[in-house]
Coordinates of C-alpha atoms and ligand atoms in Angstrom, one line a residue:
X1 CA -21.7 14.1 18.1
X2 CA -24.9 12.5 19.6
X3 CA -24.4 10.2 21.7
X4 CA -26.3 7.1 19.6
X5 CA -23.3 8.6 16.8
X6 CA -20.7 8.1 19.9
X7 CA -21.9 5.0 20.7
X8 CA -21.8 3.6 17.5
X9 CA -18.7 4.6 16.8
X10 CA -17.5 3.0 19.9
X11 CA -19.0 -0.2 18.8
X12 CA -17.3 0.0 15.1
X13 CA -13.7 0.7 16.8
X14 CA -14.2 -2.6 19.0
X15 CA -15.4 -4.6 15.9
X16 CA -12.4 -3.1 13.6
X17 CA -9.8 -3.8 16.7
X18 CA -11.4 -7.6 17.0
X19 CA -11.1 -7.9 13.2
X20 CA -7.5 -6.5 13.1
X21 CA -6.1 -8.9 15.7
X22 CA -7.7 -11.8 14.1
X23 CA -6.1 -11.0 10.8
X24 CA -2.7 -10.4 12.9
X25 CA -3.0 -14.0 14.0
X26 CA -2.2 -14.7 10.7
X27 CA 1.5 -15.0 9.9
X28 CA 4.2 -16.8 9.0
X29 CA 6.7 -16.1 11.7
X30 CA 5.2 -16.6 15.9
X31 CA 5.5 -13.6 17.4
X32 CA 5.3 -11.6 14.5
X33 CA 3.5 -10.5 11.9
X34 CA 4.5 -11.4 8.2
X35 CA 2.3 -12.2 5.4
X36 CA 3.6 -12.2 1.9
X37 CA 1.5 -12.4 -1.5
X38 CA 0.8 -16.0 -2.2
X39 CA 1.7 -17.5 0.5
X40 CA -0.3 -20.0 2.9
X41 CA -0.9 -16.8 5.4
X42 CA -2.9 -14.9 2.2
X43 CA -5.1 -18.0 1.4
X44 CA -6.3 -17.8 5.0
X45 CA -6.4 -14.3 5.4
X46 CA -8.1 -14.1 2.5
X47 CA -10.6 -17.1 3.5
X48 CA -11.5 -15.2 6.7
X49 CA -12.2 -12.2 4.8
X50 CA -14.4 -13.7 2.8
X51 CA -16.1 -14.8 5.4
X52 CA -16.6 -11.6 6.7
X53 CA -17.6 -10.2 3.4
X54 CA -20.1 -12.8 3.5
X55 CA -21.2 -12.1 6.9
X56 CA -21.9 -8.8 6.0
X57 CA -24.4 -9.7 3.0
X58 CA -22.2 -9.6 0.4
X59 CA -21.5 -11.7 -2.9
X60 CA -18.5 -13.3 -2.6
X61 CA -15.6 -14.1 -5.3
X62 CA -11.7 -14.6 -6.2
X63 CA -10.4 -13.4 -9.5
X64 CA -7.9 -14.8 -11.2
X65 CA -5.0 -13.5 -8.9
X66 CA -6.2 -14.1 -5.3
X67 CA -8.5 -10.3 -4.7
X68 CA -11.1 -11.0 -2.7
X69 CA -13.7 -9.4 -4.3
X70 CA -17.3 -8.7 -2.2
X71 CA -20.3 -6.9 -4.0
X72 CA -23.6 -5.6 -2.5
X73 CA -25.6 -4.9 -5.4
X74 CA -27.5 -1.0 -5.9
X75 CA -30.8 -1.7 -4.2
X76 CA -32.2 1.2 -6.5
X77 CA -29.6 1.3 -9.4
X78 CA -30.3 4.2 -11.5
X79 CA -26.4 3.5 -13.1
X80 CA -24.6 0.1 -13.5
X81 CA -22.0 1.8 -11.4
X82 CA -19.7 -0.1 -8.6
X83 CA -18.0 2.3 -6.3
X84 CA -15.0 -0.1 -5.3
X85 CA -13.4 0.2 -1.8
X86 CA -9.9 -1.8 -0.6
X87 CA -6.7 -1.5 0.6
X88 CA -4.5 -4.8 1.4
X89 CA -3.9 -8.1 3.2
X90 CA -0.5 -8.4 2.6
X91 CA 2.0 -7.2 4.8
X92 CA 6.0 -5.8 4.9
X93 CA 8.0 -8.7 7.1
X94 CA 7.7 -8.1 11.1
X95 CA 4.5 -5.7 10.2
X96 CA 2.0 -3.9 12.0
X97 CA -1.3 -5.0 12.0
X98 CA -3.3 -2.0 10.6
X99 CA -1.0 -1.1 7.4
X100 CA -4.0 -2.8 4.7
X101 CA -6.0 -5.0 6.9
X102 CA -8.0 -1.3 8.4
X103 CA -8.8 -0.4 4.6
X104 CA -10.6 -3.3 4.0
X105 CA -12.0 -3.9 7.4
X106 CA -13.4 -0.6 7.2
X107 CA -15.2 -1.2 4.0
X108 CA -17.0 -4.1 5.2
X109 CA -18.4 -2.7 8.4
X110 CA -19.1 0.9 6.8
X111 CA -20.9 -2.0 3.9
X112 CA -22.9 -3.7 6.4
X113 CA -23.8 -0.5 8.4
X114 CA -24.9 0.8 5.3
X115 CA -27.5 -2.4 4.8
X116 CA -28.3 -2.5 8.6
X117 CA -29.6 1.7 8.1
X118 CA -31.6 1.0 5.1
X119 CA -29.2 3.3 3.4
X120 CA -30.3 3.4 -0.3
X121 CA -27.5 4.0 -3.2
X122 CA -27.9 4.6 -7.1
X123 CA -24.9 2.2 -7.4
X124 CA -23.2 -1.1 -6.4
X125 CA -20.9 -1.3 -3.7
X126 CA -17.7 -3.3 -3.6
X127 CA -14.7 -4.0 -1.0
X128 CA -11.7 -5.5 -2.8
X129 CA -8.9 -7.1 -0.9
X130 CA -5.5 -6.9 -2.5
X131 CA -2.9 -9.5 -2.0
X132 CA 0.5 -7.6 -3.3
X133 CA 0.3 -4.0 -2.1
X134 CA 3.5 -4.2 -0.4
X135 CA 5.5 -6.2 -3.0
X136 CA 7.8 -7.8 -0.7
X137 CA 8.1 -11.6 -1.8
X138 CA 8.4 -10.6 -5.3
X139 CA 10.1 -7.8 -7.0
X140 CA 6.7 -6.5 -8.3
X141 CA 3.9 -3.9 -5.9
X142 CA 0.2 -2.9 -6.6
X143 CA 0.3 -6.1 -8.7
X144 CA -3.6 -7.5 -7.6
X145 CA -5.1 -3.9 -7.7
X146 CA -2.6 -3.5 -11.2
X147 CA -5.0 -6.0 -12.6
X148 CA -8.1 -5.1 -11.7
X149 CA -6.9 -1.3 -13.2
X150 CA -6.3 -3.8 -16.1
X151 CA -2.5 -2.4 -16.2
X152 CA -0.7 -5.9 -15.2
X153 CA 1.5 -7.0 -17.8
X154 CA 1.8 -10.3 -18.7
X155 CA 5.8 -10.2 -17.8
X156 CA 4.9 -9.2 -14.2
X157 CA 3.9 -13.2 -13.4
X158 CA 7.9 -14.3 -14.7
X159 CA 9.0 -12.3 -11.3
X160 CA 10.9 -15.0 -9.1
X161 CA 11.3 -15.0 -5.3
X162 CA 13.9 -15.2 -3.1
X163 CA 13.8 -19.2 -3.7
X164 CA 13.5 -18.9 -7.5
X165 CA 10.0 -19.8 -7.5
X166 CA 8.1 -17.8 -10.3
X167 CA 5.1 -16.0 -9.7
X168 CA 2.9 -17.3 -12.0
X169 CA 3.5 -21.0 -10.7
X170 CA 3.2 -19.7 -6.8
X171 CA -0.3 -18.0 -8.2
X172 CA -1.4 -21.7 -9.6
X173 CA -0.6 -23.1 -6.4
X174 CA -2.8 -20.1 -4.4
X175 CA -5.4 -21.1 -6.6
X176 CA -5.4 -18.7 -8.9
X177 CA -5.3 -18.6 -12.7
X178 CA -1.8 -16.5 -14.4
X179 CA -3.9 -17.0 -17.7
X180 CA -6.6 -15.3 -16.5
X181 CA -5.5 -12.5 -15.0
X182 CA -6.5 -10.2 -17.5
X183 CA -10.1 -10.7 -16.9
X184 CA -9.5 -9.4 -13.6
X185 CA -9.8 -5.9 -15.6
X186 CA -13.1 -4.1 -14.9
X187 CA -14.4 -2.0 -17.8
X188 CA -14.1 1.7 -16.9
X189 CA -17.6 2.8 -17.3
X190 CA -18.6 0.0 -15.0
X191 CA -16.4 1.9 -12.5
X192 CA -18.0 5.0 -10.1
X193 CA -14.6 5.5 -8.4
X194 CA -12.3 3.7 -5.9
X195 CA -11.8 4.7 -2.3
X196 CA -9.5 4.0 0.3
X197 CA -9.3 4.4 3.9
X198 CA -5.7 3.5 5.3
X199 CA -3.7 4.8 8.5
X200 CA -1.5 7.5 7.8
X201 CA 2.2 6.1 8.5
X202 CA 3.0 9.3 9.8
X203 CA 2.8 11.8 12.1
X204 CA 0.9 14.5 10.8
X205 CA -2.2 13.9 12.2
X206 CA -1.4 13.0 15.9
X207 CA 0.2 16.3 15.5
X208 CA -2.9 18.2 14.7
X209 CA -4.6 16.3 17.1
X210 CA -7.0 14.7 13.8
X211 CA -8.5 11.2 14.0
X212 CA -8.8 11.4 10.4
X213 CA -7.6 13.2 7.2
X214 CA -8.5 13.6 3.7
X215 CA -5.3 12.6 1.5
X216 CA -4.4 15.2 -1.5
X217 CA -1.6 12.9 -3.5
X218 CA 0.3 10.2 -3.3
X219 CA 4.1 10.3 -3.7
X220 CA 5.4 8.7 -6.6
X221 CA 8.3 6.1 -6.7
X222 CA 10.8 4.2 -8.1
X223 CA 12.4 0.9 -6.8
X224 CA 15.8 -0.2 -8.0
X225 CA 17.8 -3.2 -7.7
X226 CA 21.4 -1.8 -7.7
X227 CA 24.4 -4.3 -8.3
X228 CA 28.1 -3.4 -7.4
X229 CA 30.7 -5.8 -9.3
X230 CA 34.4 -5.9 -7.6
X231 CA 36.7 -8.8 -7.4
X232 CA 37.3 -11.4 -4.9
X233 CA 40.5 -11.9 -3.6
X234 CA 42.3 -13.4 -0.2
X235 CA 41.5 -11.1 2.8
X236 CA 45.1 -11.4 3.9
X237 CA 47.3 -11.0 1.3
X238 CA 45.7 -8.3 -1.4
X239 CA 47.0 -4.8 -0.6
X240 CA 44.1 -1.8 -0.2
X241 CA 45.0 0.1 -3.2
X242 CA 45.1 -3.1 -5.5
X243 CA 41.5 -3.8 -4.2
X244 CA 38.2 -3.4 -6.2
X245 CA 35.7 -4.1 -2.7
X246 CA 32.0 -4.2 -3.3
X247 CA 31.0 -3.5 0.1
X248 CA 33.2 -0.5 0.0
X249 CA 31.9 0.5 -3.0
X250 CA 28.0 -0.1 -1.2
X251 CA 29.1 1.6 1.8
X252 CA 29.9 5.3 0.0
X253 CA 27.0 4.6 -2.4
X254 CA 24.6 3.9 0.5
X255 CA 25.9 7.6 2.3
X256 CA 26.1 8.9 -1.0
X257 CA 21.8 8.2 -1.3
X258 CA 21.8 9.6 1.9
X259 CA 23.1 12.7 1.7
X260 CA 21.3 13.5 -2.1
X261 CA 18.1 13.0 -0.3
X262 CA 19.0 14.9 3.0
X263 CA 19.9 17.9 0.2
X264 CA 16.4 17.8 -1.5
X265 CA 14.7 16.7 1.5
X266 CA 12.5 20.8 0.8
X267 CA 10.7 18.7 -2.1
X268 CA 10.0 15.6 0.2
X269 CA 13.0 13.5 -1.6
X270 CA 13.2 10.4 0.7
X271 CA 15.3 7.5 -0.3
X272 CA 15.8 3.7 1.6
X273 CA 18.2 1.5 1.2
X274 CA 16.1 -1.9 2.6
X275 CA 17.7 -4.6 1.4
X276 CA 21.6 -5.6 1.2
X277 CA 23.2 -9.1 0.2
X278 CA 27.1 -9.5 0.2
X279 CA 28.7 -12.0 -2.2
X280 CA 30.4 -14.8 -1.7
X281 CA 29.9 -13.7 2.2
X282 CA 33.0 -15.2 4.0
X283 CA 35.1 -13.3 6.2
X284 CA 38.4 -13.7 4.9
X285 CA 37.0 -12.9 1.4
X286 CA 37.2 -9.3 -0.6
X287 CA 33.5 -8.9 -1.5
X288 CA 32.8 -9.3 -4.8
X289 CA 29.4 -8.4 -5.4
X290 CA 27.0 -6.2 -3.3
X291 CA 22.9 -6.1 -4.3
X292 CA 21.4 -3.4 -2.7
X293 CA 17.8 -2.0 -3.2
X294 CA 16.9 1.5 -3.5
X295 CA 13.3 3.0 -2.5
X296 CA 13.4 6.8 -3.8
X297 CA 10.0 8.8 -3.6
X298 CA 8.9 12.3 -3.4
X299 CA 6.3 14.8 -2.9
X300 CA 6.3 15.7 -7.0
X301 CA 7.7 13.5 -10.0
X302 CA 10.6 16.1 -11.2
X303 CA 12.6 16.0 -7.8
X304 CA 12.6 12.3 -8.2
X305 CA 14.1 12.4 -11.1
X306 CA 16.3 15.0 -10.7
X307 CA 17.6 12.9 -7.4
X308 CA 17.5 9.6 -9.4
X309 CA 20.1 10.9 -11.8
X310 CA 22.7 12.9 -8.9
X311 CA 22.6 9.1 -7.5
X312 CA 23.8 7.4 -10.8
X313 CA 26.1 10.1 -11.2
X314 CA 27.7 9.1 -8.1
X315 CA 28.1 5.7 -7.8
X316 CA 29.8 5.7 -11.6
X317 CA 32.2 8.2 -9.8
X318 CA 32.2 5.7 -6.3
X319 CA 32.3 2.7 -9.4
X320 CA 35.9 4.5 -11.3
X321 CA 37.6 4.7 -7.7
X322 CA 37.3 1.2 -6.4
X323 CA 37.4 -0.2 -9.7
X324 CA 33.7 -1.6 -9.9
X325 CA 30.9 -2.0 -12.0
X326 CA 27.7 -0.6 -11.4
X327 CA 24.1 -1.4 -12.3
X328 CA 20.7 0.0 -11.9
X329 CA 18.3 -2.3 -12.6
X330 CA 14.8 -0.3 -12.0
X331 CA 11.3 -2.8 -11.6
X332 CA 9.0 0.2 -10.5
X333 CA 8.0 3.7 -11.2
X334 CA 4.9 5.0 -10.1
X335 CA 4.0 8.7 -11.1
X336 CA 2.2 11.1 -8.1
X337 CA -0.9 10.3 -8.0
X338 CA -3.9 13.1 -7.3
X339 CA -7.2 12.4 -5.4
X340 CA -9.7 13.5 -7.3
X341 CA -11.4 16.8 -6.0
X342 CA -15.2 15.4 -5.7
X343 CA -13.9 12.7 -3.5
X344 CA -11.6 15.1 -1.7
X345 CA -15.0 17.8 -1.4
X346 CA -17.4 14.2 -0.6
X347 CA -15.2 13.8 2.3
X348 CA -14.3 17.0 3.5
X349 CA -18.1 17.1 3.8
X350 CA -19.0 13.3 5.7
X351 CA -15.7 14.7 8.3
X352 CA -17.4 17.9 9.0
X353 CA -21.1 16.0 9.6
X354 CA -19.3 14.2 12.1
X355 CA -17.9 17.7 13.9
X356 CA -14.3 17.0 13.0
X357 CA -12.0 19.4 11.5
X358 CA -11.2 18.4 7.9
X359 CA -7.7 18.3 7.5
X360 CA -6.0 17.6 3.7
X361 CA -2.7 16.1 3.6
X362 CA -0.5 14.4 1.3
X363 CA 0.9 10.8 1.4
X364 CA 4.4 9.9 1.4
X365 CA 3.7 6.6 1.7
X366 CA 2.4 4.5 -1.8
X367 CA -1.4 2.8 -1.8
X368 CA -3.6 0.2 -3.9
X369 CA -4.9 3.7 -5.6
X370 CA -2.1 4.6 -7.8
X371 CA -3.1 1.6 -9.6
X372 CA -6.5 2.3 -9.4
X373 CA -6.1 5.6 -10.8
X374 CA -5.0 4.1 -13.4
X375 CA -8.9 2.8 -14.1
X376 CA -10.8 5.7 -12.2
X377 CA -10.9 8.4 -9.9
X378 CA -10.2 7.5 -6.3
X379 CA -10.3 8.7 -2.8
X380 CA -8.2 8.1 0.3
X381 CA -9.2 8.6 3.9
X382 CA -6.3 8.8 6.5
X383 CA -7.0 7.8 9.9
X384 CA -4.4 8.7 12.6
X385 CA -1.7 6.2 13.7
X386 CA 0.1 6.5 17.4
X387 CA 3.4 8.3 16.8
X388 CA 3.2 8.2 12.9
X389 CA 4.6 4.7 13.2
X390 CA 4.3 2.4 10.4
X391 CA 6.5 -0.6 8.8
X392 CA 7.0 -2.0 12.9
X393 CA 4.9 -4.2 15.4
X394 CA 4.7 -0.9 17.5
X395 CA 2.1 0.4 14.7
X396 CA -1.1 1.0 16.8
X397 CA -4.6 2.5 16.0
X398 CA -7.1 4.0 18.7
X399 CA -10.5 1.5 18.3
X400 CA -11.9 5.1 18.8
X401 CA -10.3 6.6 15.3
X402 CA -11.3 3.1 13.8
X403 CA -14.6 3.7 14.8
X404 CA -15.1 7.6 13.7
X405 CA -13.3 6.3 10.1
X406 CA -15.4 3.7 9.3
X407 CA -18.6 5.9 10.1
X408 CA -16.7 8.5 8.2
X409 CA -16.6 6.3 5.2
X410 CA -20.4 6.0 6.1
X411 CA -21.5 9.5 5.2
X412 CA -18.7 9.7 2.5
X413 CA -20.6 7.1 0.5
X414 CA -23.8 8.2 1.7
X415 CA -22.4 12.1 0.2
X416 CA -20.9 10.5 -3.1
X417 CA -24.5 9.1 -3.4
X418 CA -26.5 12.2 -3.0
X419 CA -24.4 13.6 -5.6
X420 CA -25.0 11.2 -8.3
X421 CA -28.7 11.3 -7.5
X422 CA -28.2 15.1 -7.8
X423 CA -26.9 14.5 -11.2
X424 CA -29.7 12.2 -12.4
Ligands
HGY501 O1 6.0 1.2 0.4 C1 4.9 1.7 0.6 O2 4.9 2.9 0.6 C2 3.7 0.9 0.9 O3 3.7 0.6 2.2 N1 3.8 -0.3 0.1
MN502 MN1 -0.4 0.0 3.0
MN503 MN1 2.9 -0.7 3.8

């Protein structure tokens, strides 16, 4: 690398790291960082990155629910492409700081490096900022880039919150317009292809010794809300054997998931139970009800499935010996999704340019682009995270691997360009 390459690179890290903790000063909670879809932390997040979209030259706009939306127009436009680029603003609760925010600070710096070179492209650019990637506040996920895909449904915006308040109404008081979510849709011949540049959230990379890394697949998912019915009764009086306890019930299911996805862990089965609530919650009360949710993913969609079903089976058997009901109640499925080989080859190219060994991995963790795949082709960049740690304030991100990703995501435009001009 030369050292005017170096020295930009240094100077992108330092403006990616200054952006990053200015979006981490955003939150809900001191000390922390939470930032859920809707809420008062979004709207400013999503203020200052318009801002910065601005800054950087580019039209500004909202659609109808809260994606920040920032276009540079093709300077030579030979197609009424838009090559879109995003990733997130919203965040898991006590989050890292780089998990969404790097995606989309990357695009805008790698956009305004692109104007300040004089860089010329057949097409239009455009970063997109989601505001429900993580799907945290309401039982939905990839709902913002779901409706620019144009796959929202219409029953997505009766979702309720912890506090009962519906989606659709929290999205009129962001602002933004449940009728008009639709239009959000782009048409897919307007559409080049989406890319994505996002930290890995594992440890792959650190282990090859990689700044970056050109992602393969995504896993696919499901999420489930899973409801164990018993009876209540006095702590002190009902024998064990005449007991039907929920948490007991939860507490063999929950090592039951465990040890399925242990079995199958050769295909990359990993499942999570994240959330738990006991009801009615008093300490001299049997539980009657347990809600637990359930994250199960994996490398391909048939072990998934095959691990979805050894977990019902067993909590019907877990259900028949404590005398409970059980429910699975299942509000997301996401397929695998595949990168699309041009973008894989376009950045397996802009990696080597920069010297770097180009290293293709898959990711277990779930992104903005299964959505978008849903519209187009897309892309994902990786760029190395310190210990593969993800989901937790200790998340961190060398300014130095900020910097070589966004001018990665440079050249992988400025590839992806000479392509299509190829082509004309
Ligand atoms: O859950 C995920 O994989 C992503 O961080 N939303
Ligand atoms: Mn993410
Ligand atoms: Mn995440």
């Amino acid at each position: 690398m030369t050292l005017a390459v170096s020295e930009t690179v240094r100077a992108l890290g330092n403006r990616s790291e200054e952006m990053i903790r200015a979006l981490a000063e955003i939150t809900e909670t001191e000390g922390q960082i939470t930032r859920l879809f809707l809420s008062p932390e979004h709207k400013r997040a999503a203020a200052l990155v318009s801002d910065w979209m601005e800054q950087a030259g580019l039209t500004v706009s909202h659609d109808a629910i809260g994606t920040v939306c920032g276009i540079l127009p093709a300077n030579r436009s030979s197609s009424n492409k838009t090559l879109l680029i995003g990733s997130h603003i919203d965040t898991v609760i006590n989050a890292g700081a780089y998990d969404g925010p790097f995606g989309v600070v990357a695009g805008i710096l790698a956009v305004s490096e692109i104007q300040k070179r004089g860089i010329e492209l057949p097409f239009a650019l455009e970063v997109l900022a989601f505001g429900d990637e993580e799907g945290v506040r309401f039982p939905s996920t990839l709902l913002s880039s779901s409706a620019v895909a144009g796959v929202a449904k219409p029953e997505d915006l009766e979702a309720t919150d912890a506090d009962g308040i519906r989606l659709c109404d929290a999205l009129k008081d962001f602002g933004g317009d449940p009728a008009a979510t639709a239009k959000a849709a782009r048409d897919p011949d307007s559409v080049l292809g989406y890319l994505e540049v996002h930290i890995e959230q594992g440890p792959v990379l650190e282990a090859e010794r990689l700044s970056v890394g050109i992602v393969t697949s995504i896993a696919g998912a499901n999420r489930y809300r899973v409801t164990l019915s018993g009876m209540a009764g006095h702590a002190g009086t009902v024998p064990m054997h005449l007991r039907s306890d929920a948490l007991v019930g939860a507490a063999e299911l929950i090592c039951a998931i465990n040890q399925i996805a242990h079995e199958a862990n050769d295909h990359g089965v990993v499942a999570t139970v994240g959330e738990l609530s006991v009801e009615p919650g008093a300490v001299n009360v049997i539980p009657a009800e347990v809600v637990l949710s359930l994250d199960l993913r994996a490398a391909t969609d048939e072990p998934r499935h095959e691990a979805a079903r050894a977990i019902k089976q067993a909590a019907d058997k877990i259900a028949a010996k404590h005398g409970l009901s059980v429910g699975f109640e299942q509000y997301h499925e996401v397929s695998t999704c595949l990168c699309a080989d041009r973008f894989q080859n376009t950045a397996e190219k802009a990696i080597k340019s920069l010297g770097l060994r180009p290293l293709r991995l898959m990711s277990g963790a779930g992104h903005d682009g299964q959505a978008m795949s849903q519209l187009t082709d897309i892309g994902m960049m990786f760029v190395r995270c310190q210990g593969g740690i993800s989901h937790n304030p200790l998340e961190y991100v060398e300014p130095h691997d900020m910097g070589l990703a966004v001018e990665a995501l440079v050249r992988w435009i400025e590839t992806i360009a000479e392509e299509e001009r190829a082509k004309s």
